[in-house]
Amino acid sequence: MIVRILGEGQLQVDDSASAELNSLDAALETAVTAGDEPAFRTALLALLDRVRALGTPLPADALEPSDSILPRADADLDEVRSMLTDEGYIPG
Amino acid sequence: MSVMRRVSLIFRAKANKALDRMEDPRETLDYSYQRQLEMLTQVRRGVADVATSRKRIELQMNKVRQDQNRLEGQAKQALGASREDLAREALARKAALQSQLTDLENQYHSLQADEEKLVFASQRLQAKVEAFRTQKETIKATYTAAEAQSKIGEAVSGISEEMGDVGMAVQRAQDKTAQMQARAGAIDELMASGALDDVTGTPRDDIQAELDSMRGGQSIELELQRLKGEIGTGSAQAIEGGAPAADGAAQPAPAEQPQAGEGA
């Protein structure tokens, strides 16, 4: 599967990693829903670290859409929340 | 639903909107390509804006360092003239400038990081735009409108995702540089007013000076000791080789005594 980290680019990650990434993603979602900033930061960084460790960067001229997209490491909680609800947030 | 999935769906919805806009899907290719070129221009402008902002902060950092050096020179001269009170004042101002310098340095590094990220983003987008242009011509030459549909969908949603990503980065960088420009403007004004530097110039707010000396008290004591030590070993040299503001600080007494003089 292809995962994009916003601000960093796309990575090819083997499908076998799905279960691990999904559980990290679930922790992230819980933290966002709870509005728990420290838990949110920890969960986001853990997920990004795993994706970076497991993934291989796609070539710059690749045109494939991503299967999953992740916020950038320094995104704040409100930003991610509005990203999940407000379509107008993303330009283009 | 998961965060990863939801964000990607929102991006995809954006891309689909662009695809639905045109009657002939091949027109979508040209429309998207136009938008890509615009976005490339925007990113490059973003890089230039951040660089300008960074250079401005660099100039301010240099100015603050110069001011610190001059204040230290003044402190040395004041001590040479046995005016410890004036030396203390100069060192207090030097200490106050240090927090400003630290703040500027942080801003500088943050802008530098943003600039690097935007440069990478623009290189990535550039590569994708070129790949898209090639694919666009192939699709137009090879397929009929009906056949082209799925090929176009893939290419357009891939690049529109990239544009969304880059677009957010540019927007963020612009917001941040605007904020920093405003702060930089305020610092420029403060510097121009002379409020930050000259010991022999207009007297500064006493309370602020008191607060500054409380904050920087300890380090000022240490610096006083150090300067006294230096003067003890070679006082004549230290005074003659003084800083550019030597004229004002070499005869510091008049600046402090006008009231006494008036009464007499």
mmCIF file of C-alpha atoms in Angstrom:
data_model
loop_
_atom_site.group_PDB
_atom_site.id
_atom_site.type_symbol
_atom_site.label_atom_id
_atom_site.label_comp_id
_atom_site.label_asym_id
_atom_site.label_seq_id
_atom_site.Cartn_x
_atom_site.Cartn_y
_atom_site.Cartn_z
ATOM 1 C CA MET A 1 0.000 0.000 0.000
ATOM 2 C CA ILE A 2 1.036 3.595 -0.531
ATOM 3 C CA VAL A 3 1.112 5.939 2.453
ATOM 4 C CA ARG A 4 1.630 9.678 2.234
ATOM 5 C CA ILE A 5 3.017 11.659 5.141
ATOM 6 C CA LEU A 6 1.935 15.238 4.510
ATOM 7 C CA GLY A 7 4.927 17.481 3.878
ATOM 8 C CA GLU A 8 7.264 14.511 3.376
ATOM 9 C CA GLY A 9 5.968 12.524 0.406
ATOM 10 C CA GLN A 10 4.777 9.010 -0.388
ATOM 11 C CA LEU A 11 6.115 5.669 0.803
ATOM 12 C CA GLN A 12 5.468 2.129 -0.377
ATOM 13 C CA VAL A 13 4.677 -0.022 2.663
ATOM 14 C CA ASP A 14 4.233 -3.777 2.532
ATOM 15 C CA ASP A 15 0.646 -4.907 3.143
ATOM 16 C CA SER A 16 1.844 -7.234 5.903
ATOM 17 C CA ALA A 17 2.382 -4.116 8.054
ATOM 18 C CA SER A 18 -1.324 -3.178 7.946
ATOM 19 C CA ALA A 19 -2.271 -4.744 11.258
ATOM 20 C CA GLU A 20 0.526 -2.994 13.148
ATOM 21 C CA LEU A 21 -0.165 0.370 11.492
ATOM 22 C CA ASN A 22 -3.896 0.038 12.035
ATOM 23 C CA SER A 23 -3.479 -0.443 15.758
ATOM 24 C CA LEU A 24 -1.194 2.632 15.938
ATOM 25 C CA ASP A 25 -3.766 4.506 13.886
ATOM 26 C CA ALA A 26 -6.546 3.444 16.278
ATOM 27 C CA ALA A 27 -4.559 4.865 19.202
ATOM 28 C CA LEU A 28 -4.188 8.109 17.252
ATOM 29 C CA GLU A 29 -7.904 8.277 16.594
ATOM 30 C CA THR A 30 -8.736 7.704 20.246
ATOM 31 C CA ALA A 31 -6.423 10.552 21.246
ATOM 32 C CA VAL A 32 -7.952 12.894 18.633
ATOM 33 C CA THR A 33 -11.479 12.047 19.748
ATOM 34 C CA ALA A 34 -10.576 12.520 23.404
ATOM 35 C CA GLY A 35 -8.781 15.797 22.646
ATOM 36 C CA ASP A 36 -5.787 14.488 24.589
ATOM 37 C CA GLU A 37 -2.829 16.512 23.291
ATOM 38 C CA PRO A 38 0.084 14.546 24.854
ATOM 39 C CA ALA A 39 -1.439 11.209 23.826
ATOM 40 C CA PHE A 40 -2.112 12.606 20.373
ATOM 41 C CA ARG A 41 1.517 13.705 19.907
ATOM 42 C CA THR A 42 2.880 10.361 21.136
ATOM 43 C CA ALA A 43 0.516 8.358 18.929
ATOM 44 C CA LEU A 44 1.182 10.479 15.846
ATOM 45 C CA LEU A 45 4.964 10.272 16.216
ATOM 46 C CA ALA A 46 4.812 6.514 16.844
ATOM 47 C CA LEU A 47 2.743 5.964 13.712
ATOM 48 C CA LEU A 48 4.956 8.214 11.563
ATOM 49 C CA ASP A 49 8.122 6.535 12.860
ATOM 50 C CA ARG A 50 6.796 3.090 11.974
ATOM 51 C CA VAL A 51 5.715 4.180 8.484
ATOM 52 C CA ARG A 52 9.118 5.777 7.857
ATOM 53 C CA ALA A 53 10.914 2.673 9.149
ATOM 54 C CA LEU A 54 8.857 0.185 7.143
ATOM 55 C CA GLY A 55 8.330 2.195 3.964
ATOM 56 C CA THR A 56 10.399 2.852 0.870
ATOM 57 C CA PRO A 57 10.015 6.323 -0.651
ATOM 58 C CA LEU A 58 8.195 6.368 -3.989
ATOM 59 C CA PRO A 59 10.120 7.970 -6.863
ATOM 60 C CA ALA A 60 9.427 11.706 -7.192
ATOM 61 C CA ASP A 61 7.732 11.313 -10.563
ATOM 62 C CA ALA A 62 5.224 8.661 -9.363
ATOM 63 C CA LEU A 63 1.620 9.657 -10.026
ATOM 64 C CA GLU A 64 -0.228 7.056 -7.964
ATOM 65 C CA PRO A 65 -2.762 8.186 -5.384
ATOM 66 C CA SER A 66 -2.116 7.061 -1.789
ATOM 67 C CA ASP A 67 -4.168 4.499 0.102
ATOM 68 C CA SER A 68 -3.607 6.341 3.360
ATOM 69 C CA ILE A 69 -2.593 9.880 4.205
ATOM 70 C CA LEU A 70 -1.057 10.975 7.504
ATOM 71 C CA PRO A 71 -0.730 14.429 9.090
ATOM 72 C CA ARG A 72 2.742 15.949 9.363
ATOM 73 C CA ALA A 73 4.717 15.425 12.564
ATOM 74 C CA ASP A 74 4.211 18.958 13.921
ATOM 75 C CA ALA A 75 0.505 19.191 13.077
ATOM 76 C CA ASP A 76 -1.507 20.218 16.122
ATOM 77 C CA LEU A 77 -4.576 18.483 17.431
ATOM 78 C CA ASP A 78 -7.076 21.109 16.254
ATOM 79 C CA GLU A 79 -5.538 21.059 12.822
ATOM 80 C CA VAL A 80 -5.951 17.301 12.515
ATOM 81 C CA ARG A 81 -9.476 17.472 13.826
ATOM 82 C CA SER A 82 -10.435 20.111 11.265
ATOM 83 C CA MET A 83 -8.690 18.043 8.607
ATOM 84 C CA LEU A 84 -11.004 15.165 9.405
ATOM 85 C CA THR A 85 -14.171 17.194 9.301
ATOM 86 C CA ASP A 86 -13.727 20.220 7.083
ATOM 87 C CA GLU A 87 -13.332 19.441 3.427
ATOM 88 C CA GLY A 88 -12.455 23.033 2.655
ATOM 89 C CA TYR A 89 -9.248 22.744 4.632
ATOM 90 C CA ILE A 90 -7.293 21.126 1.824
ATOM 91 C CA PRO A 91 -6.561 23.458 -1.089
ATOM 92 C CA GLY A 92 -6.456 22.253 -4.686
ATOM 93 C CA MET B 1 -13.047 5.320 10.893
ATOM 94 C CA SER B 2 -9.285 5.582 11.097
ATOM 95 C CA VAL B 3 -7.397 8.846 10.757
ATOM 96 C CA MET B 4 -5.261 7.585 7.856
ATOM 97 C CA ARG B 5 -8.267 6.496 5.861
ATOM 98 C CA ARG B 6 -10.381 9.558 6.497
ATOM 99 C CA VAL B 7 -7.703 12.014 5.457
ATOM 100 C CA SER B 8 -7.084 10.124 2.232
ATOM 101 C CA LEU B 9 -10.813 10.026 1.448
ATOM 102 C CA ILE B 10 -11.039 13.771 1.830
ATOM 103 C CA PHE B 11 -8.146 14.220 -0.570
ATOM 104 C CA ARG B 12 -9.787 11.842 -3.031
ATOM 105 C CA ALA B 13 -13.103 13.689 -2.856
ATOM 106 C CA LYS B 14 -11.230 16.829 -3.923
ATOM 107 C CA ALA B 15 -9.697 15.045 -6.891
ATOM 108 C CA ASN B 16 -13.050 13.608 -7.963
ATOM 109 C CA LYS B 17 -14.596 17.022 -7.923
ATOM 110 C CA ALA B 18 -11.975 18.171 -10.402
ATOM 111 C CA LEU B 19 -12.678 15.148 -12.598
ATOM 112 C CA ASP B 20 -16.420 15.706 -12.632
ATOM 113 C CA ARG B 21 -16.070 19.266 -13.746
ATOM 114 C CA MET B 22 -15.364 18.560 -17.421
ATOM 115 C CA GLU B 23 -17.601 16.920 -19.988
ATOM 116 C CA ASP B 24 -14.769 15.405 -22.016
ATOM 117 C CA PRO B 25 -12.383 13.737 -19.521
ATOM 118 C CA ARG B 26 -9.469 14.714 -21.727
ATOM 119 C CA GLU B 27 -10.206 18.351 -20.971
ATOM 120 C CA THR B 28 -9.633 17.489 -17.340
ATOM 121 C CA LEU B 29 -6.015 16.740 -18.225
ATOM 122 C CA ASP B 30 -5.416 20.216 -19.585
ATOM 123 C CA TYR B 31 -7.290 21.852 -16.753
ATOM 124 C CA SER B 32 -5.331 19.917 -14.160
ATOM 125 C CA TYR B 33 -2.054 20.695 -15.920
ATOM 126 C CA GLN B 34 -2.821 24.411 -15.803
ATOM 127 C CA ARG B 35 -3.494 24.149 -12.076
ATOM 128 C CA GLN B 36 -0.218 22.280 -11.615
ATOM 129 C CA LEU B 37 1.760 25.022 -13.328
ATOM 130 C CA GLU B 38 0.054 27.613 -11.141
ATOM 131 C CA MET B 39 0.885 25.592 -8.047
ATOM 132 C CA LEU B 40 4.537 25.334 -9.098
ATOM 133 C CA THR B 41 4.696 29.116 -9.403
ATOM 134 C CA GLN B 42 3.074 29.439 -6.001
ATOM 135 C CA VAL B 43 5.569 27.099 -4.318
ATOM 136 C CA ARG B 44 8.516 28.926 -5.833
ATOM 137 C CA ARG B 45 7.111 32.211 -4.642
ATOM 138 C CA GLY B 46 6.682 30.617 -1.222
ATOM 139 C CA VAL B 47 10.351 29.591 -1.165
ATOM 140 C CA ALA B 48 11.411 33.125 -2.110
ATOM 141 C CA ASP B 49 9.204 34.669 0.602
ATOM 142 C CA VAL B 50 10.609 32.430 3.292
ATOM 143 C CA ALA B 51 14.168 33.165 2.138
ATOM 144 C CA THR B 52 13.533 36.922 2.273
ATOM 145 C CA SER B 53 12.127 36.612 5.762
ATOM 146 C CA ARG B 54 15.102 34.528 6.873
ATOM 147 C CA LYS B 55 17.589 37.062 5.496
ATOM 148 C CA ARG B 56 15.844 39.889 7.291
ATOM 149 C CA ILE B 57 16.154 38.044 10.573
ATOM 150 C CA GLU B 58 19.810 37.372 9.836
ATOM 151 C CA LEU B 59 20.408 41.109 9.463
ATOM 152 C CA GLN B 60 18.672 41.760 12.771
ATOM 153 C CA MET B 61 20.783 39.110 14.472
ATOM 154 C CA ASN B 62 23.929 40.808 13.197
ATOM 155 C CA LYS B 63 22.710 44.171 14.432
ATOM 156 C CA VAL B 64 21.916 42.789 17.904
ATOM 157 C CA ARG B 65 25.379 41.185 18.116
ATOM 158 C CA GLN B 66 27.002 44.486 17.138
ATOM 159 C CA ASP B 67 24.982 46.268 19.803
ATOM 160 C CA GLN B 68 26.065 43.721 22.391
ATOM 161 C CA ASN B 69 29.706 44.230 21.480
ATOM 162 C CA ARG B 70 29.339 47.971 21.669
ATOM 163 C CA LEU B 71 27.636 47.766 25.081
ATOM 164 C CA GLU B 72 30.432 45.589 26.369
ATOM 165 C CA GLY B 73 32.930 48.141 25.098
ATOM 166 C CA GLN B 74 31.000 50.879 26.874
ATOM 167 C CA ALA B 75 30.922 48.863 30.083
ATOM 168 C CA LYS B 76 34.671 48.449 29.897
ATOM 169 C CA GLN B 77 35.208 52.148 29.392
ATOM 170 C CA ALA B 78 32.831 53.008 32.204
ATOM 171 C CA LEU B 79 34.766 50.771 34.565
ATOM 172 C CA GLY B 80 37.999 52.348 33.383
ATOM 173 C CA ALA B 81 36.527 55.689 34.386
ATOM 174 C CA SER B 82 35.439 54.227 37.750
ATOM 175 C CA ARG B 83 31.779 54.457 36.840
ATOM 176 C CA GLU B 84 30.576 51.076 37.951
ATOM 177 C CA ASP B 85 26.928 52.231 37.914
ATOM 178 C CA LEU B 86 27.157 53.003 34.221
ATOM 179 C CA ALA B 87 28.979 49.755 33.493
ATOM 180 C CA ARG B 88 26.219 47.896 35.283
ATOM 181 C CA GLU B 89 23.619 49.644 33.170
ATOM 182 C CA ALA B 90 25.438 48.777 29.957
ATOM 183 C CA LEU B 91 25.695 45.135 30.964
ATOM 184 C CA ALA B 92 22.006 45.049 31.899
ATOM 185 C CA ARG B 93 21.164 46.206 28.407
ATOM 186 C CA LYS B 94 23.507 43.676 26.936
ATOM 187 C CA ALA B 95 21.737 40.943 28.923
ATOM 188 C CA ALA B 96 18.349 42.194 27.761
ATOM 189 C CA LEU B 97 19.514 41.917 24.169
ATOM 190 C CA GLN B 98 20.528 38.297 24.722
ATOM 191 C CA SER B 99 16.948 37.075 25.065
ATOM 192 C CA GLN B 100 16.084 38.934 21.896
ATOM 193 C CA LEU B 101 18.997 37.308 20.119
ATOM 194 C CA THR B 102 17.903 33.848 21.275
ATOM 195 C CA ASP B 103 14.402 34.539 20.018
ATOM 196 C CA LEU B 104 15.741 35.652 16.630
ATOM 197 C CA GLU B 105 17.968 32.584 16.396
ATOM 198 C CA ASN B 106 14.979 30.300 17.005
ATOM 199 C CA GLN B 107 12.989 32.058 14.317
ATOM 200 C CA TYR B 108 15.930 31.819 11.964
ATOM 201 C CA HIS B 109 16.281 28.046 12.381
ATOM 202 C CA SER B 110 12.551 27.510 12.043
ATOM 203 C CA LEU B 111 12.456 29.472 8.774
ATOM 204 C CA GLN B 112 15.508 27.637 7.517
ATOM 205 C CA ALA B 113 13.742 24.296 8.092
ATOM 206 C CA ASP B 114 10.590 25.544 6.347
ATOM 207 C CA GLU B 115 12.632 26.728 3.411
ATOM 208 C CA GLU B 116 14.294 23.322 2.998
ATOM 209 C CA LYS B 117 10.955 21.534 3.144
ATOM 210 C CA LEU B 118 9.439 23.833 0.539
ATOM 211 C CA VAL B 119 12.425 23.373 -1.761
ATOM 212 C CA PHE B 120 11.969 19.585 -1.548
ATOM 213 C CA ALA B 121 8.227 19.956 -2.102
ATOM 214 C CA SER B 122 8.767 22.054 -5.193
ATOM 215 C CA GLN B 123 11.285 19.537 -6.589
ATOM 216 C CA ARG B 124 8.835 16.706 -6.009
ATOM 217 C CA LEU B 125 5.983 18.580 -7.615
ATOM 218 C CA GLN B 126 8.199 19.558 -10.550
ATOM 219 C CA ALA B 127 9.034 15.878 -11.205
ATOM 220 C CA LYS B 128 5.371 14.896 -10.996
ATOM 221 C CA VAL B 129 4.233 17.704 -13.278
ATOM 222 C CA GLU B 130 6.725 16.587 -15.903
ATOM 223 C CA ALA B 131 5.575 12.971 -15.618
ATOM 224 C CA PHE B 132 1.966 14.127 -15.854
ATOM 225 C CA ARG B 133 2.629 16.155 -18.996
ATOM 226 C CA THR B 134 4.116 13.102 -20.745
ATOM 227 C CA GLN B 135 1.243 10.901 -19.646
ATOM 228 C CA LYS B 136 -1.301 13.521 -20.685
ATOM 229 C CA GLU B 137 0.027 13.611 -24.252
ATOM 230 C CA THR B 138 0.107 9.787 -24.440
ATOM 231 C CA ILE B 139 -3.473 9.497 -23.192
ATOM 232 C CA LYS B 140 -4.719 12.139 -25.610
ATOM 233 C CA ALA B 141 -2.990 10.493 -28.557
ATOM 234 C CA THR B 142 -3.917 6.890 -27.720
ATOM 235 C CA TYR B 143 -7.384 6.775 -26.233
ATOM 236 C CA THR B 144 -10.868 7.926 -27.117
ATOM 237 C CA ALA B 145 -12.750 9.953 -24.543
ATOM 238 C CA ALA B 146 -14.548 6.885 -23.203
ATOM 239 C CA GLU B 147 -11.437 4.743 -23.004
ATOM 240 C CA ALA B 148 -9.354 7.485 -21.428
ATOM 241 C CA GLN B 149 -11.588 7.859 -18.374
ATOM 242 C CA SER B 150 -9.881 5.467 -15.948
ATOM 243 C CA LYS B 151 -6.332 6.351 -17.030
ATOM 244 C CA ILE B 152 -7.108 10.000 -16.492
ATOM 245 C CA GLY B 153 -8.710 9.367 -13.126
ATOM 246 C CA GLU B 154 -5.563 7.716 -11.841
ATOM 247 C CA ALA B 155 -3.146 10.349 -13.069
ATOM 248 C CA VAL B 156 -5.291 13.250 -11.937
ATOM 249 C CA SER B 157 -6.021 11.955 -8.448
ATOM 250 C CA GLY B 158 -2.333 11.097 -7.929
ATOM 251 C CA ILE B 159 -1.171 14.579 -8.742
ATOM 252 C CA SER B 160 -4.086 16.394 -7.166
ATOM 253 C CA GLU B 161 -3.131 14.732 -3.872
ATOM 254 C CA GLU B 162 0.381 16.101 -4.263
ATOM 255 C CA MET B 163 -1.015 19.544 -4.997
ATOM 256 C CA GLY B 164 -3.197 19.430 -1.891
ATOM 257 C CA ASP B 165 -0.155 18.527 0.189
ATOM 258 C CA VAL B 166 2.072 21.197 -1.360
ATOM 259 C CA GLY B 167 -0.755 23.731 -1.199
ATOM 260 C CA MET B 168 -1.044 23.246 2.559
ATOM 261 C CA ALA B 169 2.713 23.584 3.010
ATOM 262 C CA VAL B 170 2.796 26.834 1.046
ATOM 263 C CA GLN B 171 -0.159 28.235 2.938
ATOM 264 C CA ARG B 172 1.452 27.401 6.259
ATOM 265 C CA ALA B 173 4.753 28.953 5.234
ATOM 266 C CA GLN B 174 2.976 32.104 4.093
ATOM 267 C CA ASP B 175 1.048 32.447 7.359
ATOM 268 C CA LYS B 176 4.235 31.978 9.317
ATOM 269 C CA THR B 177 6.330 34.437 7.306
ATOM 270 C CA ALA B 178 3.561 37.031 7.622
ATOM 271 C CA GLN B 179 3.682 36.647 11.406
ATOM 272 C CA MET B 180 7.455 36.855 11.475
ATOM 273 C CA GLN B 181 7.497 39.906 9.211
ATOM 274 C CA ALA B 182 5.230 41.649 11.696
ATOM 275 C CA ARG B 183 7.502 40.781 14.614
ATOM 276 C CA ALA B 184 10.584 41.734 12.640
ATOM 277 C CA GLY B 185 8.958 45.084 11.850
ATOM 278 C CA ALA B 186 8.342 45.702 15.541
ATOM 279 C CA ILE B 187 11.967 44.923 16.374
ATOM 280 C CA ASP B 188 13.205 47.198 13.589
ATOM 281 C CA GLU B 189 11.137 50.036 15.046
ATOM 282 C CA LEU B 190 12.454 49.386 18.517
ATOM 283 C CA MET B 191 16.017 49.428 17.226
ATOM 284 C CA ALA B 192 15.445 52.575 15.197
ATOM 285 C CA SER B 193 14.025 54.338 18.246
ATOM 286 C CA GLY B 194 17.294 53.666 20.093
ATOM 287 C CA ALA B 195 15.372 52.243 23.023
ATOM 288 C CA LEU B 196 17.511 49.157 23.016
ATOM 289 C CA ASP B 197 21.047 50.403 22.834
ATOM 290 C CA ASP B 198 22.829 53.615 23.786
ATOM 291 C CA VAL B 199 23.779 53.934 27.447
ATOM 292 C CA THR B 200 24.566 57.639 27.088
ATOM 293 C CA GLY B 201 21.375 58.362 25.164
ATOM 294 C CA THR B 202 17.870 58.966 26.432
ATOM 295 C CA PRO B 203 17.186 57.442 29.833
ATOM 296 C CA ARG B 204 15.227 54.215 29.743
ATOM 297 C CA ASP B 205 12.217 53.185 31.784
ATOM 298 C CA ASP B 206 13.609 52.724 35.308
ATOM 299 C CA ILE B 207 11.309 49.872 36.230
ATOM 300 C CA GLN B 208 12.251 47.935 33.141
ATOM 301 C CA ALA B 209 15.916 48.453 33.916
ATOM 302 C CA GLU B 210 15.322 47.200 37.433
ATOM 303 C CA LEU B 211 13.510 44.137 36.143
ATOM 304 C CA ASP B 212 16.223 43.436 33.618
ATOM 305 C CA SER B 213 18.921 43.711 36.246
ATOM 306 C CA MET B 214 17.033 41.311 38.511
ATOM 307 C CA ARG B 215 16.788 38.827 35.684
ATOM 308 C CA GLY B 216 20.334 39.232 34.474
ATOM 309 C CA GLY B 217 21.731 40.130 37.920
ATOM 310 C CA GLN B 218 23.911 37.168 38.470
ATOM 311 C CA SER B 219 25.483 37.074 35.060
ATOM 312 C CA ILE B 220 26.089 40.802 35.251
ATOM 313 C CA GLU B 221 28.006 40.401 38.520
ATOM 314 C CA LEU B 222 30.117 37.731 36.895
ATOM 315 C CA GLU B 223 30.779 39.903 33.874
ATOM 316 C CA LEU B 224 31.670 42.855 36.078
ATOM 317 C CA GLN B 225 34.246 40.702 37.831
ATOM 318 C CA ARG B 226 35.597 39.519 34.515
ATOM 319 C CA LEU B 227 35.892 43.028 33.121
ATOM 320 C CA LYS B 228 37.516 44.278 36.303
ATOM 321 C CA GLY B 229 40.033 41.486 35.924
ATOM 322 C CA GLU B 230 40.748 42.465 32.349
ATOM 323 C CA ILE B 231 41.163 46.089 33.242
ATOM 324 C CA GLY B 232 43.414 45.222 36.117
ATOM 325 C CA THR B 233 45.818 43.519 33.739
ATOM 326 C CA GLY B 234 45.892 46.119 30.954
ATOM 327 C CA SER B 235 43.685 49.118 31.635
ATOM 328 C CA ALA B 236 45.379 51.643 29.333
ATOM 329 C CA GLN B 237 44.972 49.341 26.347
ATOM 330 C CA ALA B 238 41.358 48.508 27.067
ATOM 331 C CA ILE B 239 40.334 52.137 27.186
ATOM 332 C CA GLU B 240 42.246 53.367 24.164
ATOM 333 C CA GLY B 241 41.214 50.447 21.982
ATOM 334 C CA GLY B 242 37.538 51.030 22.794
ATOM 335 C CA ALA B 243 34.439 50.479 20.670
ATOM 336 C CA PRO B 244 33.091 52.926 18.030
ATOM 337 C CA ALA B 245 30.972 54.698 20.653
ATOM 338 C CA ALA B 246 34.142 55.622 22.543
ATOM 339 C CA ASP B 247 33.441 59.385 22.446
ATOM 340 C CA GLY B 248 30.192 59.165 24.334
ATOM 341 C CA ALA B 249 31.276 56.616 26.858
ATOM 342 C CA ALA B 250 34.785 57.875 27.551
ATOM 343 C CA GLN B 251 33.289 60.906 29.297
ATOM 344 C CA PRO B 252 30.191 59.386 30.763
ATOM 345 C CA ALA B 253 29.827 61.825 33.644
ATOM 346 C CA PRO B 254 27.872 64.599 31.814
ATOM 347 C CA ALA B 255 25.130 62.223 30.786
ATOM 348 C CA GLU B 256 24.327 61.371 34.364
ATOM 349 C CA GLN B 257 24.747 64.777 35.981
ATOM 350 C CA PRO B 258 22.677 67.412 34.188
ATOM 351 C CA GLN B 259 20.271 67.809 37.112
ATOM 352 C CA ALA B 260 23.078 68.390 39.580
ATOM 353 C CA GLY B 261 24.685 70.896 37.208
ATOM 354 C CA GLU B 262 21.464 72.867 36.776
ATOM 355 C CA GLY B 263 21.051 73.364 40.500
ATOM 356 C CA ALA B 264 24.513 74.870 40.942
#
